[in-house]
mmCIF file of C-alpha atoms and ligand atoms in Angstrom:
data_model
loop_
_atom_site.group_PDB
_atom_site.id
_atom_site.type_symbol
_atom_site.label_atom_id
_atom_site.label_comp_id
_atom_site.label_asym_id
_atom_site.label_seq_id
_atom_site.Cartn_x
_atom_site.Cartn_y
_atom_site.Cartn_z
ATOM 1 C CA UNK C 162 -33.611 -127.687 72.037
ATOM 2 C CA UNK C 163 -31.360 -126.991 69.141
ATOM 3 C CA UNK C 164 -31.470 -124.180 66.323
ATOM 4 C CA UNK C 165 -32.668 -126.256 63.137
ATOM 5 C CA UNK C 166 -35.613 -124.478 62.146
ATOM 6 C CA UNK C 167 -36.568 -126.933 60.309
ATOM 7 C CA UNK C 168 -35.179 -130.833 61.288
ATOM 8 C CA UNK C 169 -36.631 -133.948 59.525
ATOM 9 C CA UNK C 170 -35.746 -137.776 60.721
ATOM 10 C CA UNK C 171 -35.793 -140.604 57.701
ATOM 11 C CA UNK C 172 -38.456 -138.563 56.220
ATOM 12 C CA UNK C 173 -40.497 -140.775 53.340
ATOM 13 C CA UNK C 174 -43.055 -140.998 50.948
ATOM 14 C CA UNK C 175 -43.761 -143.869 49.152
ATOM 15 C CA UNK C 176 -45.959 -144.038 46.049
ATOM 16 C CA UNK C 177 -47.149 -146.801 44.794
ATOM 17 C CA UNK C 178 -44.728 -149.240 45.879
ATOM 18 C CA UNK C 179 -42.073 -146.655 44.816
ATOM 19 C CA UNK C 180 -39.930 -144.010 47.437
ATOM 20 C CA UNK C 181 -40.554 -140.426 45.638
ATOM 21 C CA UNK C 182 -38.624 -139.382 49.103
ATOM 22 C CA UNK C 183 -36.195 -141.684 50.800
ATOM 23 C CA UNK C 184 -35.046 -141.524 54.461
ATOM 24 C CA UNK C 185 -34.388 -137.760 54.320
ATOM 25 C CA UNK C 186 -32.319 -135.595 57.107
ATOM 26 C CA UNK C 187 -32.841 -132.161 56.277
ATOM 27 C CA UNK C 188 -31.217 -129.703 58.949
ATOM 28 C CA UNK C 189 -32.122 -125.935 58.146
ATOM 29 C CA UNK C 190 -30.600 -123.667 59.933
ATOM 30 C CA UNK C 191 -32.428 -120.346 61.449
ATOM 31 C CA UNK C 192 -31.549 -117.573 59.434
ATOM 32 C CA UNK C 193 -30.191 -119.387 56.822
ATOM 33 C CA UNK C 194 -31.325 -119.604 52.579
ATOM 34 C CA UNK C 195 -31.631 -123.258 52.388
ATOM 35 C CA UNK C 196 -31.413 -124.338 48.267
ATOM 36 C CA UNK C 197 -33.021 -127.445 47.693
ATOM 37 C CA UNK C 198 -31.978 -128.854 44.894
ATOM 38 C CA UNK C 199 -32.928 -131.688 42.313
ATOM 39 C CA UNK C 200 -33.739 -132.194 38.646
ATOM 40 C CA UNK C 201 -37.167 -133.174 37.569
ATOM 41 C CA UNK C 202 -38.914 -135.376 39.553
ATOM 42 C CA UNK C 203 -36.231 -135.772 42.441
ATOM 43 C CA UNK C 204 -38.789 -135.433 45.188
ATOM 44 C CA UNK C 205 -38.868 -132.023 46.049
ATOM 45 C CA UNK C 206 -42.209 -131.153 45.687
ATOM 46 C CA UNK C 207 -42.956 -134.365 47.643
ATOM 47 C CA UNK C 208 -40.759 -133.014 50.372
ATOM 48 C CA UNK C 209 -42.058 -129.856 50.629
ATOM 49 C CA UNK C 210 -45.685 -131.484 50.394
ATOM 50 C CA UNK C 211 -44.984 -133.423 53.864
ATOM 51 C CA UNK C 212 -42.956 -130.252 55.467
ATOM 52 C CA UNK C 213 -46.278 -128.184 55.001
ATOM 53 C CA UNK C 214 -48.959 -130.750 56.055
ATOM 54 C CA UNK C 215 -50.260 -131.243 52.997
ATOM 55 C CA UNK C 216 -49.393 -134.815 52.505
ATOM 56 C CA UNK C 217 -48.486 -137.540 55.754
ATOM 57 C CA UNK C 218 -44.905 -139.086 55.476
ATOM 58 C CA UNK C 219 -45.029 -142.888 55.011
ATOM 59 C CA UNK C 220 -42.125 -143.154 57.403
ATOM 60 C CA UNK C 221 -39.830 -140.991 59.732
ATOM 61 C CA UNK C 222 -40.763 -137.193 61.131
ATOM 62 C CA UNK C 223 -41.046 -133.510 60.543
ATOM 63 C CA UNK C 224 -39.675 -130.803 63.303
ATOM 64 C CA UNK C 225 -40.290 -127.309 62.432
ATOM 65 C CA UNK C 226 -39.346 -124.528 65.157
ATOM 66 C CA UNK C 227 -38.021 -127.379 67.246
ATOM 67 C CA UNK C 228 -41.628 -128.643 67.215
ATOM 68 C CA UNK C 229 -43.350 -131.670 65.704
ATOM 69 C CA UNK C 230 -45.327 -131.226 62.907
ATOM 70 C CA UNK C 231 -47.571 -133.786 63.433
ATOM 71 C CA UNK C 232 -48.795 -132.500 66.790
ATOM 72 C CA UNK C 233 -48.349 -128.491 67.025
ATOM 73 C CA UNK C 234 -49.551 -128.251 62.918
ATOM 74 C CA UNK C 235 -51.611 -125.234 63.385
ATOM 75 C CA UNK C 236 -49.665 -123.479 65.747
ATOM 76 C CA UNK C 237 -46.570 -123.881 63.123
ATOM 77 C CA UNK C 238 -48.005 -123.185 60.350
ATOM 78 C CA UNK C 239 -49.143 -120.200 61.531
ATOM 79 C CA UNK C 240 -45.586 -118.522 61.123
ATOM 80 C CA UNK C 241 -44.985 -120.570 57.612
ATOM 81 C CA UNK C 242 -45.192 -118.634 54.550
ATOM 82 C CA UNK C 243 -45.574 -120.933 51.496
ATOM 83 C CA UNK C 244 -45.553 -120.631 47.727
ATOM 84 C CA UNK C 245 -45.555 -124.345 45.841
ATOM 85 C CA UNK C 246 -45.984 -124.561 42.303
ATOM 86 C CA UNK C 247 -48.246 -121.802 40.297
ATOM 87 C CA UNK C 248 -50.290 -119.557 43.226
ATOM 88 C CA UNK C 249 -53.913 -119.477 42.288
ATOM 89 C CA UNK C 250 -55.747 -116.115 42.263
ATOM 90 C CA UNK C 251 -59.024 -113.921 41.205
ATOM 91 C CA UNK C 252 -57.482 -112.643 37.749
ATOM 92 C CA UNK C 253 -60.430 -109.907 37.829
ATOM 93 C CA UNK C 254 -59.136 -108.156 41.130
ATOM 94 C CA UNK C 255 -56.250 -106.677 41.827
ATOM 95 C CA UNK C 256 -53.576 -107.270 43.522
ATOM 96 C CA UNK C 257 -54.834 -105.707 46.624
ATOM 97 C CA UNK C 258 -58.272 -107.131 46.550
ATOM 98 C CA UNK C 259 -56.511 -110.464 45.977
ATOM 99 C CA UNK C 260 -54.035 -109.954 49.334
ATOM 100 C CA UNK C 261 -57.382 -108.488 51.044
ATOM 101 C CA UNK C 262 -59.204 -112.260 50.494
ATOM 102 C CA UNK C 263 -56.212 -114.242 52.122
ATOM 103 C CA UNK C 264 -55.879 -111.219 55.059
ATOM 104 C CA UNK C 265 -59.191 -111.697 55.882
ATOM 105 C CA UNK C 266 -58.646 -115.640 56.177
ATOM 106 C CA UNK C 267 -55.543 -115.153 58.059
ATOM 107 C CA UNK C 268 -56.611 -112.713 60.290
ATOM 108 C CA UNK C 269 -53.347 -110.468 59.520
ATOM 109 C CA UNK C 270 -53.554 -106.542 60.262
ATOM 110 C CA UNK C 271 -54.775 -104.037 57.089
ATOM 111 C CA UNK C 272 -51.573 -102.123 57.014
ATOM 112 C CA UNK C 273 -49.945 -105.137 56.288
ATOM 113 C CA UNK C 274 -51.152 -105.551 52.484
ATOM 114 C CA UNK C 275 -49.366 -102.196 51.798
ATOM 115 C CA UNK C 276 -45.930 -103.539 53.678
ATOM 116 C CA UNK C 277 -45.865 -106.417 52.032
ATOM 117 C CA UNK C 278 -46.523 -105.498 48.347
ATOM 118 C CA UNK C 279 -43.537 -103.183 48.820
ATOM 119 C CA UNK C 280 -41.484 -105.547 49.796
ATOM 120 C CA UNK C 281 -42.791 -107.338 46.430
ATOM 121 C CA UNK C 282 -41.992 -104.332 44.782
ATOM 122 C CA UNK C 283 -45.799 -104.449 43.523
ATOM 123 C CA UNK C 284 -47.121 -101.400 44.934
ATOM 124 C CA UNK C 285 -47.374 -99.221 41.529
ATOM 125 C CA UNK C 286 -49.196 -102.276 40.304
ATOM 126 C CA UNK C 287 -51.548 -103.081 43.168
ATOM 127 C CA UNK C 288 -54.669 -101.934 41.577
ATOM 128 C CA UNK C 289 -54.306 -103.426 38.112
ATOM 129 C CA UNK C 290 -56.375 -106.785 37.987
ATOM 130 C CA UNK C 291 -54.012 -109.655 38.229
ATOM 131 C CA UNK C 292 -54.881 -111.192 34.988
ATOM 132 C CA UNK C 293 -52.955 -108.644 33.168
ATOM 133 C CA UNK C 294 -49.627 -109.421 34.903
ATOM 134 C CA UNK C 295 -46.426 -111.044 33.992
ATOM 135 C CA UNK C 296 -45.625 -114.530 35.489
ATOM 136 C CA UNK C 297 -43.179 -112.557 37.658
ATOM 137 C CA UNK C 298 -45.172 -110.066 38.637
ATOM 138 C CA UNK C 299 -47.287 -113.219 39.818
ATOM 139 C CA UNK C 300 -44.661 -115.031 41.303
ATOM 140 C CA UNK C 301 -43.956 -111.442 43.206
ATOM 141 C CA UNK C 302 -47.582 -111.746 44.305
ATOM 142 C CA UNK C 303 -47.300 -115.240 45.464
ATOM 143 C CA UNK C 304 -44.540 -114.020 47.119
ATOM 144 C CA UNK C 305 -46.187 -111.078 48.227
ATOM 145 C CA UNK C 306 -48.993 -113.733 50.007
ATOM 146 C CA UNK C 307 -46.971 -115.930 51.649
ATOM 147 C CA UNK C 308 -45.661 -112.917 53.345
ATOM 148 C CA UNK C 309 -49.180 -111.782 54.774
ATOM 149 C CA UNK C 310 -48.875 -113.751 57.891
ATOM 150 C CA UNK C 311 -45.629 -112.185 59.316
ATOM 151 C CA UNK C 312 -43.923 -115.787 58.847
ATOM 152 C CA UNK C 313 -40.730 -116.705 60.441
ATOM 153 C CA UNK C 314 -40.353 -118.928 57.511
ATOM 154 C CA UNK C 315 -40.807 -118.967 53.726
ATOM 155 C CA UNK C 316 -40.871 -122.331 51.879
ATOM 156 C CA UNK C 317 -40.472 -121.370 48.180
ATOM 157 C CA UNK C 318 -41.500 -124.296 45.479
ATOM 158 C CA UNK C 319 -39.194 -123.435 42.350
ATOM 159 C CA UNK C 320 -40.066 -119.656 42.555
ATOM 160 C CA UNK C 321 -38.508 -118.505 39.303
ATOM 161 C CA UNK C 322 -39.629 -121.669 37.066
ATOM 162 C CA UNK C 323 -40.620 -120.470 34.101
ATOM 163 C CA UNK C 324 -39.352 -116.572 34.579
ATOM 164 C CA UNK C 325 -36.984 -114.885 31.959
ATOM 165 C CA UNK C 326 -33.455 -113.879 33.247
ATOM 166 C CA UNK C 327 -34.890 -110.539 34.491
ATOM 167 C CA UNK C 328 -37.805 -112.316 36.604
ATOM 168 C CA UNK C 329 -35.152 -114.639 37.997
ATOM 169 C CA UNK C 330 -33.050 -111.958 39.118
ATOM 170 C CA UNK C 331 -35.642 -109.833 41.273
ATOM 171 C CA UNK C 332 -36.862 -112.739 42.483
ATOM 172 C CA UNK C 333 -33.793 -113.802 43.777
ATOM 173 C CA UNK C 334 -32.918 -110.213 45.240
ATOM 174 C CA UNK C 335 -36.294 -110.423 46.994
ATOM 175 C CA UNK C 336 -35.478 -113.848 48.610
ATOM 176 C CA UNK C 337 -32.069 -112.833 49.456
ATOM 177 C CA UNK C 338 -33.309 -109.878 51.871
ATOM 178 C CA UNK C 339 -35.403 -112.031 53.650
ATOM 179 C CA UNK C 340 -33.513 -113.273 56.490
ATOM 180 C CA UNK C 341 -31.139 -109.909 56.792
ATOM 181 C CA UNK C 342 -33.977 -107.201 56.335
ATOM 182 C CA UNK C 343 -37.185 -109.202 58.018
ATOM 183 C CA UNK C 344 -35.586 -112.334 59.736
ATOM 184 C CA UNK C 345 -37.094 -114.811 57.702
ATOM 185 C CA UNK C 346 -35.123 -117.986 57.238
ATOM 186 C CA UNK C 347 -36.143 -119.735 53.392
ATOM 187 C CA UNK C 348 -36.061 -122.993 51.831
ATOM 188 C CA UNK C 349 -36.221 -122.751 48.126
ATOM 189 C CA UNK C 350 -36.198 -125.253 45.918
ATOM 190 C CA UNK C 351 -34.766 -125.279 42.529
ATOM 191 C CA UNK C 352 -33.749 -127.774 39.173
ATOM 192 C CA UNK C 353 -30.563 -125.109 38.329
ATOM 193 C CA UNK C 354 -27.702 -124.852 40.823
ATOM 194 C CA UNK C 355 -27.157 -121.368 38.843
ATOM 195 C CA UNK C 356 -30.813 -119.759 40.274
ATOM 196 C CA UNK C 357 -29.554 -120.715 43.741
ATOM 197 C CA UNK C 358 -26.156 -120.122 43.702
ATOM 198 C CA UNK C 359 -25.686 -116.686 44.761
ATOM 199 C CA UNK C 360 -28.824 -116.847 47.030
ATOM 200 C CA UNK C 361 -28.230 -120.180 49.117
ATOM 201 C CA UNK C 362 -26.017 -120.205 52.165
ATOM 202 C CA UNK C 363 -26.521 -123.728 52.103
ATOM 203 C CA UNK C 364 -27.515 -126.382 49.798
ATOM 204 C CA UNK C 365 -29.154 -129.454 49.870
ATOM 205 C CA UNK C 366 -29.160 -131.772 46.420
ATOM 206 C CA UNK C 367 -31.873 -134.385 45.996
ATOM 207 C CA UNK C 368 -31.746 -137.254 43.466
ATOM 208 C CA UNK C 369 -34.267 -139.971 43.520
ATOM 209 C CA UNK C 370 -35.501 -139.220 46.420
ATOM 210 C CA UNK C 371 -32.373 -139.283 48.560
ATOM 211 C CA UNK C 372 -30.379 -136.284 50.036
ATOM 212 C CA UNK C 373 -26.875 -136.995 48.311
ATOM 213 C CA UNK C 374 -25.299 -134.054 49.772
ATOM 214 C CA UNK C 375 -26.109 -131.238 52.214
ATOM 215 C CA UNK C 376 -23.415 -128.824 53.479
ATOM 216 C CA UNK C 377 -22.722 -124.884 52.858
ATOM 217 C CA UNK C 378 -22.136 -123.711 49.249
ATOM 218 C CA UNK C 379 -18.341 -122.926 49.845
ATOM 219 C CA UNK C 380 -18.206 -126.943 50.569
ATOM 220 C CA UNK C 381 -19.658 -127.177 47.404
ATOM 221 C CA UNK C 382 -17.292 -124.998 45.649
ATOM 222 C CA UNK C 383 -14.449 -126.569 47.456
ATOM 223 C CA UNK C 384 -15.397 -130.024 46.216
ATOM 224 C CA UNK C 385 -15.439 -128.581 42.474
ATOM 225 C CA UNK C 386 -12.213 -126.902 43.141
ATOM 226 C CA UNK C 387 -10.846 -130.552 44.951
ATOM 227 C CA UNK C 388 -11.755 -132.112 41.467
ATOM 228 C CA UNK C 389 -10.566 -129.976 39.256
ATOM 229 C CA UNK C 390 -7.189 -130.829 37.464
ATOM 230 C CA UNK C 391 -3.544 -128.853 37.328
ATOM 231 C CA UNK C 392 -2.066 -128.651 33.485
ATOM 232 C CA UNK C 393 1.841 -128.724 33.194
ATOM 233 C CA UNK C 394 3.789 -127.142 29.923
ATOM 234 C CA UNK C 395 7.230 -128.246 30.337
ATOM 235 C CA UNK C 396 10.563 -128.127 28.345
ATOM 236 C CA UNK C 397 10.600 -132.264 28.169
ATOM 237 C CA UNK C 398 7.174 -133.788 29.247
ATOM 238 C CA UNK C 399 8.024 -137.246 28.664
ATOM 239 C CA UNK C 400 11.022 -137.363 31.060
ATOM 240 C CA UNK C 401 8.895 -135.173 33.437
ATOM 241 C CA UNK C 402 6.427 -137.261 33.958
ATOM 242 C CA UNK C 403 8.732 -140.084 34.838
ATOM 243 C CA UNK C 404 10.016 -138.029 37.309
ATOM 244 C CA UNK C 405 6.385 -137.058 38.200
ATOM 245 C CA UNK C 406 5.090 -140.918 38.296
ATOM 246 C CA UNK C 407 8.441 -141.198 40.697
ATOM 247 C CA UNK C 408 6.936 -139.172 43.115
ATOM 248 C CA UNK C 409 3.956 -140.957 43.035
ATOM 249 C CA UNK C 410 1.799 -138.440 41.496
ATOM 250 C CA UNK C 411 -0.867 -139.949 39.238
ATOM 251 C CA UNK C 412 -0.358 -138.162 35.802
ATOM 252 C CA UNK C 413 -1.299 -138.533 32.499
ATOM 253 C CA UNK C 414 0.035 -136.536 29.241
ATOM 254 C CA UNK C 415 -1.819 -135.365 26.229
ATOM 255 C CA UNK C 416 -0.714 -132.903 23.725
ATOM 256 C CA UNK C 417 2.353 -132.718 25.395
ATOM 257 C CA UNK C 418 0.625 -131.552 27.973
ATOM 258 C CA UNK C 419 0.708 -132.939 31.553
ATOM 259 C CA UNK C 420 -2.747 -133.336 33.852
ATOM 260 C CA UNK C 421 -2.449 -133.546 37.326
ATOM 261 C CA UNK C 422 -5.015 -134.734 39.729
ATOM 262 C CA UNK C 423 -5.746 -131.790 41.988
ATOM 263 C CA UNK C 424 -2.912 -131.983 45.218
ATOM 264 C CA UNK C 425 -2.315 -129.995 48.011
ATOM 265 C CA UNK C 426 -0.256 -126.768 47.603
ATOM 266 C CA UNK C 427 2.597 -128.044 49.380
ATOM 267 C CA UNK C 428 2.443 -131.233 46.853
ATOM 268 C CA UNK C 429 2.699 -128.376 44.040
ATOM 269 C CA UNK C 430 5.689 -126.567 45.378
ATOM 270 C CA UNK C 431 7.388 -129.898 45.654
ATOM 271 C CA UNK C 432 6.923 -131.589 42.419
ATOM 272 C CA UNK C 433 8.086 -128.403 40.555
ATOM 273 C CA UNK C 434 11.064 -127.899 42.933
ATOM 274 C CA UNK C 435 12.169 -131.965 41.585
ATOM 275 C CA UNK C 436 11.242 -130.971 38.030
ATOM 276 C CA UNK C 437 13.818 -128.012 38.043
ATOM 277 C CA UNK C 438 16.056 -129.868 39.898
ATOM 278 C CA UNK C 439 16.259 -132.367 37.167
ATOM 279 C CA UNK C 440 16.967 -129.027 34.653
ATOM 280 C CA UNK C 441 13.169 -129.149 33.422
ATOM 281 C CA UNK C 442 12.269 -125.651 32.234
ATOM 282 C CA UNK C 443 8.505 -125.174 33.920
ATOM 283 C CA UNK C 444 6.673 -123.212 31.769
ATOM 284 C CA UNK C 445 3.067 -122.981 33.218
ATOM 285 C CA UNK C 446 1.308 -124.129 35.457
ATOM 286 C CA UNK C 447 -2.610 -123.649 35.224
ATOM 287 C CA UNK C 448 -5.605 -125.260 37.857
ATOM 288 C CA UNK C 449 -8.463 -126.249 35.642
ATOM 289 C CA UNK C 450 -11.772 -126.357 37.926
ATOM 290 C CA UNK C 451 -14.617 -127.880 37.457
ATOM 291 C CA UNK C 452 -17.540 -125.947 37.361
ATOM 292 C CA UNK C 453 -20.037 -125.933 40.154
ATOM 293 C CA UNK C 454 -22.887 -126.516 37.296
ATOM 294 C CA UNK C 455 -20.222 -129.437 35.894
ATOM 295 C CA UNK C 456 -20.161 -131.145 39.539
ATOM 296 C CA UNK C 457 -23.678 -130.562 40.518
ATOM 297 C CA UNK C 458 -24.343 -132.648 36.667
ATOM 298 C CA UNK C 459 -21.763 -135.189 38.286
ATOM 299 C CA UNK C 460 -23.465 -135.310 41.835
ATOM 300 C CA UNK C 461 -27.375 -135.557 39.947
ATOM 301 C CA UNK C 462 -26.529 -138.200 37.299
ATOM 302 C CA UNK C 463 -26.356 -135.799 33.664
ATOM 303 C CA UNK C 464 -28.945 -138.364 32.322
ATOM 304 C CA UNK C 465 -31.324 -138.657 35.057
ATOM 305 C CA UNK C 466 -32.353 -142.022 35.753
ATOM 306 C CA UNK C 467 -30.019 -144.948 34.778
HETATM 307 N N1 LIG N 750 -49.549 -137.970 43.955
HETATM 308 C C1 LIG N 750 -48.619 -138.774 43.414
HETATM 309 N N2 LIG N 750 -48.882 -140.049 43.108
HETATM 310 C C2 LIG N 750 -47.932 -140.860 42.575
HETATM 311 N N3 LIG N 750 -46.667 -140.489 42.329
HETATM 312 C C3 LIG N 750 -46.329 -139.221 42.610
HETATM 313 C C4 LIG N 750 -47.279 -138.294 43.172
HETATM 314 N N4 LIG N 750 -46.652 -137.098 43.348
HETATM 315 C C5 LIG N 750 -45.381 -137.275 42.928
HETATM 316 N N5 LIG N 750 -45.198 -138.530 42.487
HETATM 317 C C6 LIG N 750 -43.916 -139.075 41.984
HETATM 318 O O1 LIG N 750 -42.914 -138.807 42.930
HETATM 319 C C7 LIG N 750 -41.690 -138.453 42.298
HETATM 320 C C8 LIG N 750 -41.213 -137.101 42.814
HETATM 321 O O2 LIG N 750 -42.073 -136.097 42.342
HETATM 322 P P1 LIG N 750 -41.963 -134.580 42.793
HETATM 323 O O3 LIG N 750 -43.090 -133.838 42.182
HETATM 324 O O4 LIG N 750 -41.812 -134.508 44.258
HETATM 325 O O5 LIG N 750 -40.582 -134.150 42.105
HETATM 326 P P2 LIG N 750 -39.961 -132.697 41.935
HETATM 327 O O6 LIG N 750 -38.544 -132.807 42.404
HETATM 328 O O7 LIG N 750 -40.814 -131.683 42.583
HETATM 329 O O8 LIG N 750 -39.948 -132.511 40.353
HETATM 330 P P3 LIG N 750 -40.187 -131.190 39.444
HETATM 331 O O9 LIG N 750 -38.833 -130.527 39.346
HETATM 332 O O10 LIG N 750 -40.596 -131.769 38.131
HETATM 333 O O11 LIG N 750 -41.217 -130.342 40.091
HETATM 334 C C9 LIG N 750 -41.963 -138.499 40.807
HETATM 335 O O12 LIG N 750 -41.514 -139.727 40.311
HETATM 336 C C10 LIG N 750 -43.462 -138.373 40.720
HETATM 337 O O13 LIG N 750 -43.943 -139.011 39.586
HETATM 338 MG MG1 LIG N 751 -41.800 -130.010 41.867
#
């Protein structure tokens, strides 16, 4: 047994001759906010498809709660809550009547309606009909839904597309006290590395079909950071970068300005101890990083498709 709570093997889907999802190894880990992430047509909703049931893999397999999917469905699925794409409801009832259908289906105790549209933060609204609310107050009650069954984990289909900054933001408050507050672990997906961001503990990055990196978000941020650049002012930059180039430090100069590849510390401290050495006045040094938006662009392909 290990801990993945959810594990897939060479997971694909092939559609029409073409892999929407391509030998994928997802590993999420229990507790965790997984961010899935991929621009338009990556193959998330594909994935997601296949990790609830909904569609059969072409190729490779699905292990949720160390179990496969294929043969304990029913009993796994049982502790999944899912929202993917736009939740369908009874716009003439309320939210309460609307919770009260799926309860009934699911066979999930009364007092757990009022639990879970607090969690939602609905409760003030729960007996206006649903056709009057905002998209985030129906994302909330999607939300709200998937949390019925008491799941042990959430799979979230690009919760806050469409929502305003304010939607985005309680949505992502309400995902983040999931695993702390109820013990839920999530997998979210998302197009924008910004809506996950602050929510994922780690993050997974689709593009055409294939997982091109998975690892914790501080790996991410230490990549960006790894290729960001160092800027040099000096008192003579053309001698100084001979003396740079000597030390075999790739540099380049523009605007009298030297740009450094990013090097360790220790590289630093050296090539400025040389520089004064050689009675070059240092005037700044600044680290330029790339953003984490600028290197998830990089990692997706800026144009999409090529
Ligand atoms: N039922 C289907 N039949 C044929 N092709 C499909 C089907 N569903 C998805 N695809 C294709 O698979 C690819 C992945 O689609 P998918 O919906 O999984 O992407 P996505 O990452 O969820 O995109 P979005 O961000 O737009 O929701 C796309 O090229 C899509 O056209
Ligand atoms: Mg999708």
């Amino acid at each position: 047994m290990n801990n993945w709570v959810i594990e897939t093997k060479g997971l694909s889907k092939l559609y029409r001759g073409r892999y929407a999802v391509s030998n994928l190894n997802l590993k999420i880990k229990k507790g965790d906010i997984y961010g899935f992430l991929g621009p338009n047509g990556a193959g998330k909703t594909t994935t997601i498809r296949m990790l609830l049931g909904l569609i059969k893999p072409s190729k490779g397999s699905v292990h949720i709660f160390g179990q496969p999917l294929e043969k304990e469905r029913l009993s796994i699925l049982r502790k999944v809550g899912s929202l993917v794409e736009y939740p369908s409801y009874y716009g003439h009832l309320s939210a309460i009547d609307n919770l009260e259908a799926i309860r009934r289906i699911i066979d999930a105790p009364s007092a757990k309606i009022d639990e879970v549209l607090n969690i939602v933060g609905l409760s003030k609204d729960a007996r206006r009909p649903v056709k009057g609310f905002s998209l985030g107050m129906k994302q909330r009650l999607g939300i709200a839904s998937a949390l019925l069954g008491n799941p042990e984990l959430l799979i979230l289909d690009e919760p806050t597309n469409g929502l305003d900054p304010s939607g985005i933001q309680e949505i992502r408050e309400l995902i983040k006290q999931m695993p702390k507050q109820h013990g839920i672990t999530v997998l979210l997906s998302s197009h924008l590395l910004s809506e996950i961001e602050l929510t994922a503990g780690t993050v997974g990055i689709i593009r055409h079909g294939e997982l091109v990196f998975q690892d914790t978000i501080e790996r991410l941020h230490r990549q960006a950071h790894e290729q960001g650049t160092l800027s040099l002012v000096v008192s003579e930059p053309e001698q100084a970068v001979a003396v740079l180039q000597e030390q075999g430090l790739g540099v380049s100069l523009m605007n009298n300005v030297i740009l450094l590849k990013h090097i360790p510390d220790a590289a630093i401290a050296q090539a400025v101890k040389r520089l004064v050495e050689r009675n070059h006045a240092v005037y700044r040094i600044e680290e330029k990083r790339q953003s984490l938006e600028q290197l998830f662009l990089q990692i997706v392909g800026e144009g999409g498709r090529p």
